[in-house]
Amino acid sequence: EPDVTIVSGLKDMVVFEGDDVTFRCQVSHENARDIEWKLQDVALQNNEMNEISVEKGKIHTLTLRKVTEQDIGTITFRVGPYTSTA
């Protein structure tokens, strides 16, 4: 199985409380496994507040809905041994 790497990493974002924010990370191969999103070292799950999806097979997105002050911190995207943070 080919080694999946990060082609385009996360970008820092500034948003207002109550807004939604979307982070995108592009990987080198489609159907990448062993993907993880974290906020302040807490693993995020796909739910009504966090929308985790894949666009065009390689672009992994995380949308945080109606962010609050408690959402301030580092977002981490991990695929295998590679990570990107914002």
Short mmCIF file of N, CA and C in Angstrom, two decimals:
data_model
loop_
_atom_site.label_atom_id
_atom_site.label_comp_id
_atom_site.label_asym_id
_atom_site.label_seq_id
_atom_site.Cartn_x
_atom_site.Cartn_y
_atom_site.Cartn_z
N GLU A 1 0.85 -1.19 0.00
CA GLU A 1 0.00 0.00 0.00
C GLU A 1 0.89 1.24 0.00
N PRO A 2 0.61 2.21 -0.87
CA PRO A 2 1.48 3.40 -0.95
C PRO A 2 1.41 4.23 0.32
N ASP A 3 2.52 4.89 0.60
CA ASP A 3 2.59 5.78 1.75
C ASP A 3 1.79 7.04 1.45
N VAL A 4 0.80 7.34 2.28
CA VAL A 4 -0.02 8.53 2.07
C VAL A 4 0.64 9.69 2.81
N THR A 5 0.91 10.77 2.08
CA THR A 5 1.53 11.95 2.67
C THR A 5 0.60 13.15 2.57
N ILE A 6 0.93 14.20 3.28
CA ILE A 6 0.15 15.45 3.23
C ILE A 6 0.72 16.32 2.12
N VAL A 7 -0.11 16.64 1.15
CA VAL A 7 0.29 17.46 0.00
C VAL A 7 0.10 18.94 0.32
N SER A 8 -1.02 19.27 0.93
CA SER A 8 -1.34 20.66 1.26
C SER A 8 -1.87 20.68 2.69
N GLY A 9 -1.17 21.37 3.57
CA GLY A 9 -1.50 21.34 4.99
C GLY A 9 -2.57 22.34 5.40
N LEU A 10 -2.87 22.32 6.68
CA LEU A 10 -3.88 23.20 7.26
C LEU A 10 -3.40 24.65 7.27
N LYS A 11 -4.36 25.56 7.24
CA LYS A 11 -4.07 26.99 7.32
C LYS A 11 -4.67 27.53 8.62
N ASP A 12 -3.95 28.46 9.26
CA ASP A 12 -4.48 29.10 10.46
C ASP A 12 -5.73 29.90 10.10
N MET A 13 -6.71 29.89 10.99
CA MET A 13 -7.98 30.58 10.74
C MET A 13 -8.33 31.46 11.93
N VAL A 14 -8.95 32.60 11.64
CA VAL A 14 -9.49 33.48 12.67
C VAL A 14 -10.97 33.61 12.39
N VAL A 15 -11.80 33.28 13.39
CA VAL A 15 -13.25 33.35 13.21
C VAL A 15 -13.89 34.01 14.41
N PHE A 16 -15.11 34.44 14.22
CA PHE A 16 -15.87 35.06 15.30
C PHE A 16 -16.73 34.01 16.00
N GLU A 17 -16.95 34.23 17.29
CA GLU A 17 -17.78 33.32 18.07
C GLU A 17 -19.15 33.19 17.40
N GLY A 18 -19.62 31.96 17.29
CA GLY A 18 -20.91 31.70 16.66
C GLY A 18 -20.82 31.36 15.19
N ASP A 19 -19.66 31.62 14.56
CA ASP A 19 -19.47 31.29 13.14
C ASP A 19 -19.02 29.84 12.98
N ASP A 20 -19.11 29.35 11.75
CA ASP A 20 -18.56 28.05 11.39
C ASP A 20 -17.18 28.27 10.79
N VAL A 21 -16.30 27.29 10.94
CA VAL A 21 -14.97 27.37 10.34
C VAL A 21 -14.63 26.02 9.73
N THR A 22 -14.01 26.05 8.55
CA THR A 22 -13.65 24.81 7.85
C THR A 22 -12.14 24.75 7.64
N PHE A 23 -11.57 23.61 8.02
CA PHE A 23 -10.15 23.33 7.79
C PHE A 23 -10.04 22.28 6.71
N ARG A 24 -9.04 22.43 5.81
CA ARG A 24 -8.86 21.47 4.71
C ARG A 24 -7.41 21.00 4.68
N CYS A 25 -7.24 19.72 4.39
CA CYS A 25 -5.91 19.15 4.26
C CYS A 25 -5.95 18.17 3.09
N GLN A 26 -5.02 18.33 2.14
CA GLN A 26 -5.00 17.45 0.97
C GLN A 26 -3.93 16.40 1.16
N VAL A 27 -4.30 15.14 0.85
CA VAL A 27 -3.35 14.03 0.94
C VAL A 27 -3.01 13.52 -0.45
N SER A 28 -1.98 12.69 -0.52
CA SER A 28 -1.44 12.26 -1.81
C SER A 28 -2.24 11.15 -2.49
N HIS A 29 -3.02 10.38 -1.75
CA HIS A 29 -3.74 9.25 -2.33
C HIS A 29 -5.19 9.24 -1.85
N GLU A 30 -6.07 8.74 -2.70
CA GLU A 30 -7.47 8.58 -2.31
C GLU A 30 -7.62 7.42 -1.34
N ASN A 31 -8.76 7.38 -0.68
CA ASN A 31 -9.10 6.30 0.26
C ASN A 31 -8.06 6.12 1.37
N ALA A 32 -7.48 7.23 1.81
CA ALA A 32 -6.50 7.17 2.89
C ALA A 32 -7.18 6.66 4.16
N ARG A 33 -6.47 5.79 4.85
CA ARG A 33 -6.96 5.29 6.13
C ARG A 33 -6.08 5.85 7.24
N ASP A 34 -6.46 5.55 8.46
CA ASP A 34 -5.68 6.01 9.62
C ASP A 34 -5.62 7.54 9.65
N ILE A 35 -6.81 8.16 9.48
CA ILE A 35 -6.95 9.62 9.50
C ILE A 35 -7.48 10.02 10.87
N GLU A 36 -6.97 11.12 11.39
CA GLU A 36 -7.47 11.60 12.68
C GLU A 36 -7.45 13.13 12.72
N TRP A 37 -8.52 13.69 13.24
CA TRP A 37 -8.62 15.14 13.50
C TRP A 37 -8.64 15.33 15.01
N LYS A 38 -7.91 16.33 15.50
CA LYS A 38 -7.92 16.62 16.93
C LYS A 38 -8.04 18.12 17.16
N LEU A 39 -8.64 18.48 18.28
CA LEU A 39 -8.65 19.86 18.77
C LEU A 39 -8.05 19.80 20.17
N GLN A 40 -6.89 20.46 20.34
CA GLN A 40 -6.19 20.46 21.63
C GLN A 40 -5.98 19.03 22.14
N ASP A 41 -5.49 18.16 21.29
CA ASP A 41 -5.19 16.75 21.64
C ASP A 41 -6.41 15.90 21.97
N VAL A 42 -7.61 16.40 21.68
CA VAL A 42 -8.83 15.61 21.88
C VAL A 42 -9.33 15.17 20.50
N ALA A 43 -9.44 13.86 20.30
CA ALA A 43 -9.90 13.34 19.01
C ALA A 43 -11.33 13.79 18.73
N LEU A 44 -11.58 14.23 17.49
CA LEU A 44 -12.90 14.70 17.09
C LEU A 44 -13.65 13.62 16.33
N GLN A 45 -14.94 13.53 16.59
CA GLN A 45 -15.81 12.59 15.89
C GLN A 45 -16.77 13.39 15.01
N ASN A 46 -17.30 12.73 13.99
CA ASN A 46 -18.30 13.35 13.12
C ASN A 46 -19.62 13.41 13.88
N ASN A 47 -20.12 14.62 14.17
CA ASN A 47 -21.39 14.76 14.87
C ASN A 47 -22.02 16.10 14.50
N GLU A 48 -23.02 16.54 15.26
CA GLU A 48 -23.72 17.78 14.87
C GLU A 48 -22.85 19.02 15.00
N MET A 49 -21.80 18.97 15.81
CA MET A 49 -20.92 20.13 15.99
C MET A 49 -19.67 20.06 15.11
N ASN A 50 -19.24 18.86 14.75
CA ASN A 50 -18.03 18.67 13.94
C ASN A 50 -18.40 17.87 12.70
N GLU A 51 -18.24 18.47 11.54
CA GLU A 51 -18.53 17.73 10.30
C GLU A 51 -17.20 17.35 9.66
N ILE A 52 -16.95 16.05 9.59
CA ILE A 52 -15.72 15.52 9.00
C ILE A 52 -16.09 14.85 7.68
N SER A 53 -15.43 15.27 6.60
CA SER A 53 -15.77 14.69 5.29
C SER A 53 -14.54 14.65 4.40
N VAL A 54 -14.73 14.03 3.22
CA VAL A 54 -13.67 13.94 2.21
C VAL A 54 -14.24 14.43 0.90
N GLU A 55 -13.54 15.39 0.26
CA GLU A 55 -13.96 15.91 -1.03
C GLU A 55 -12.99 15.40 -2.10
N LYS A 56 -13.53 14.94 -3.22
CA LYS A 56 -12.71 14.48 -4.36
C LYS A 56 -11.69 13.43 -3.95
N GLY A 57 -11.98 12.69 -2.90
CA GLY A 57 -11.13 11.56 -2.51
C GLY A 57 -9.86 11.91 -1.76
N LYS A 58 -9.34 13.13 -1.95
CA LYS A 58 -8.05 13.47 -1.35
C LYS A 58 -8.09 14.65 -0.41
N ILE A 59 -9.16 15.43 -0.43
CA ILE A 59 -9.22 16.64 0.39
C ILE A 59 -10.09 16.35 1.62
N HIS A 60 -9.44 16.27 2.75
CA HIS A 60 -10.14 15.96 4.00
C HIS A 60 -10.52 17.29 4.67
N THR A 61 -11.79 17.40 5.07
CA THR A 61 -12.26 18.64 5.66
C THR A 61 -12.84 18.41 7.04
N LEU A 62 -12.67 19.41 7.87
CA LEU A 62 -13.27 19.45 9.20
C LEU A 62 -13.97 20.79 9.34
N THR A 63 -15.27 20.77 9.59
CA THR A 63 -16.02 22.00 9.84
C THR A 63 -16.48 21.99 11.28
N LEU A 64 -16.07 23.03 12.01
CA LEU A 64 -16.54 23.22 13.38
C LEU A 64 -17.71 24.19 13.32
N ARG A 65 -18.86 23.77 13.84
CA ARG A 65 -20.08 24.57 13.76
C ARG A 65 -20.23 25.47 14.99
N LYS A 66 -20.64 26.70 14.76
CA LYS A 66 -20.95 27.65 15.84
C LYS A 66 -19.87 27.62 16.92
N VAL A 67 -18.67 28.00 16.53
CA VAL A 67 -17.53 27.92 17.46
C VAL A 67 -17.74 28.85 18.66
N THR A 68 -17.16 28.42 19.78
CA THR A 68 -17.20 29.21 21.01
C THR A 68 -15.76 29.45 21.47
N GLU A 69 -15.62 30.21 22.52
CA GLU A 69 -14.29 30.50 23.05
C GLU A 69 -13.58 29.21 23.47
N GLN A 70 -14.35 28.19 23.85
CA GLN A 70 -13.75 26.90 24.25
C GLN A 70 -13.11 26.16 23.07
N ASP A 71 -13.43 26.58 21.84
CA ASP A 71 -12.86 25.93 20.66
C ASP A 71 -11.51 26.51 20.25
N ILE A 72 -11.03 27.53 20.98
CA ILE A 72 -9.72 28.11 20.67
C ILE A 72 -8.66 27.06 20.92
N GLY A 73 -7.74 26.94 19.98
CA GLY A 73 -6.64 26.00 20.19
C GLY A 73 -6.11 25.46 18.88
N THR A 74 -5.30 24.43 19.01
CA THR A 74 -4.63 23.84 17.86
C THR A 74 -5.47 22.72 17.27
N ILE A 75 -5.70 22.81 15.97
CA ILE A 75 -6.33 21.73 15.21
C ILE A 75 -5.21 20.90 14.61
N THR A 76 -5.30 19.59 14.74
CA THR A 76 -4.30 18.69 14.18
C THR A 76 -4.98 17.70 13.24
N PHE A 77 -4.40 17.56 12.05
CA PHE A 77 -4.82 16.53 11.09
C PHE A 77 -3.67 15.54 11.01
N ARG A 78 -4.00 14.24 11.15
CA ARG A 78 -2.95 13.23 11.08
C ARG A 78 -3.35 12.15 10.08
N VAL A 79 -2.40 11.77 9.25
CA VAL A 79 -2.57 10.61 8.36
C VAL A 79 -1.29 9.78 8.53
N GLY A 80 -1.45 8.57 9.07
CA GLY A 80 -0.26 7.74 9.35
C GLY A 80 0.69 8.51 10.25
N PRO A 81 1.98 8.58 9.87
CA PRO A 81 2.97 9.28 10.69
C PRO A 81 3.03 10.79 10.44
N TYR A 82 2.24 11.30 9.52
CA TYR A 82 2.34 12.71 9.12
C TYR A 82 1.25 13.54 9.78
N THR A 83 1.62 14.76 10.20
CA THR A 83 0.64 15.65 10.81
C THR A 83 0.75 17.05 10.24
N SER A 84 -0.36 17.78 10.32
CA SER A 84 -0.41 19.19 9.98
C SER A 84 -1.22 19.87 11.07
N THR A 85 -0.80 21.07 11.50
CA THR A 85 -1.52 21.77 12.56
C THR A 85 -1.82 23.20 12.14
N ALA A 86 -2.86 23.75 12.76
CA ALA A 86 -3.23 25.16 12.54
C ALA A 86 -3.80 25.69 13.83
#
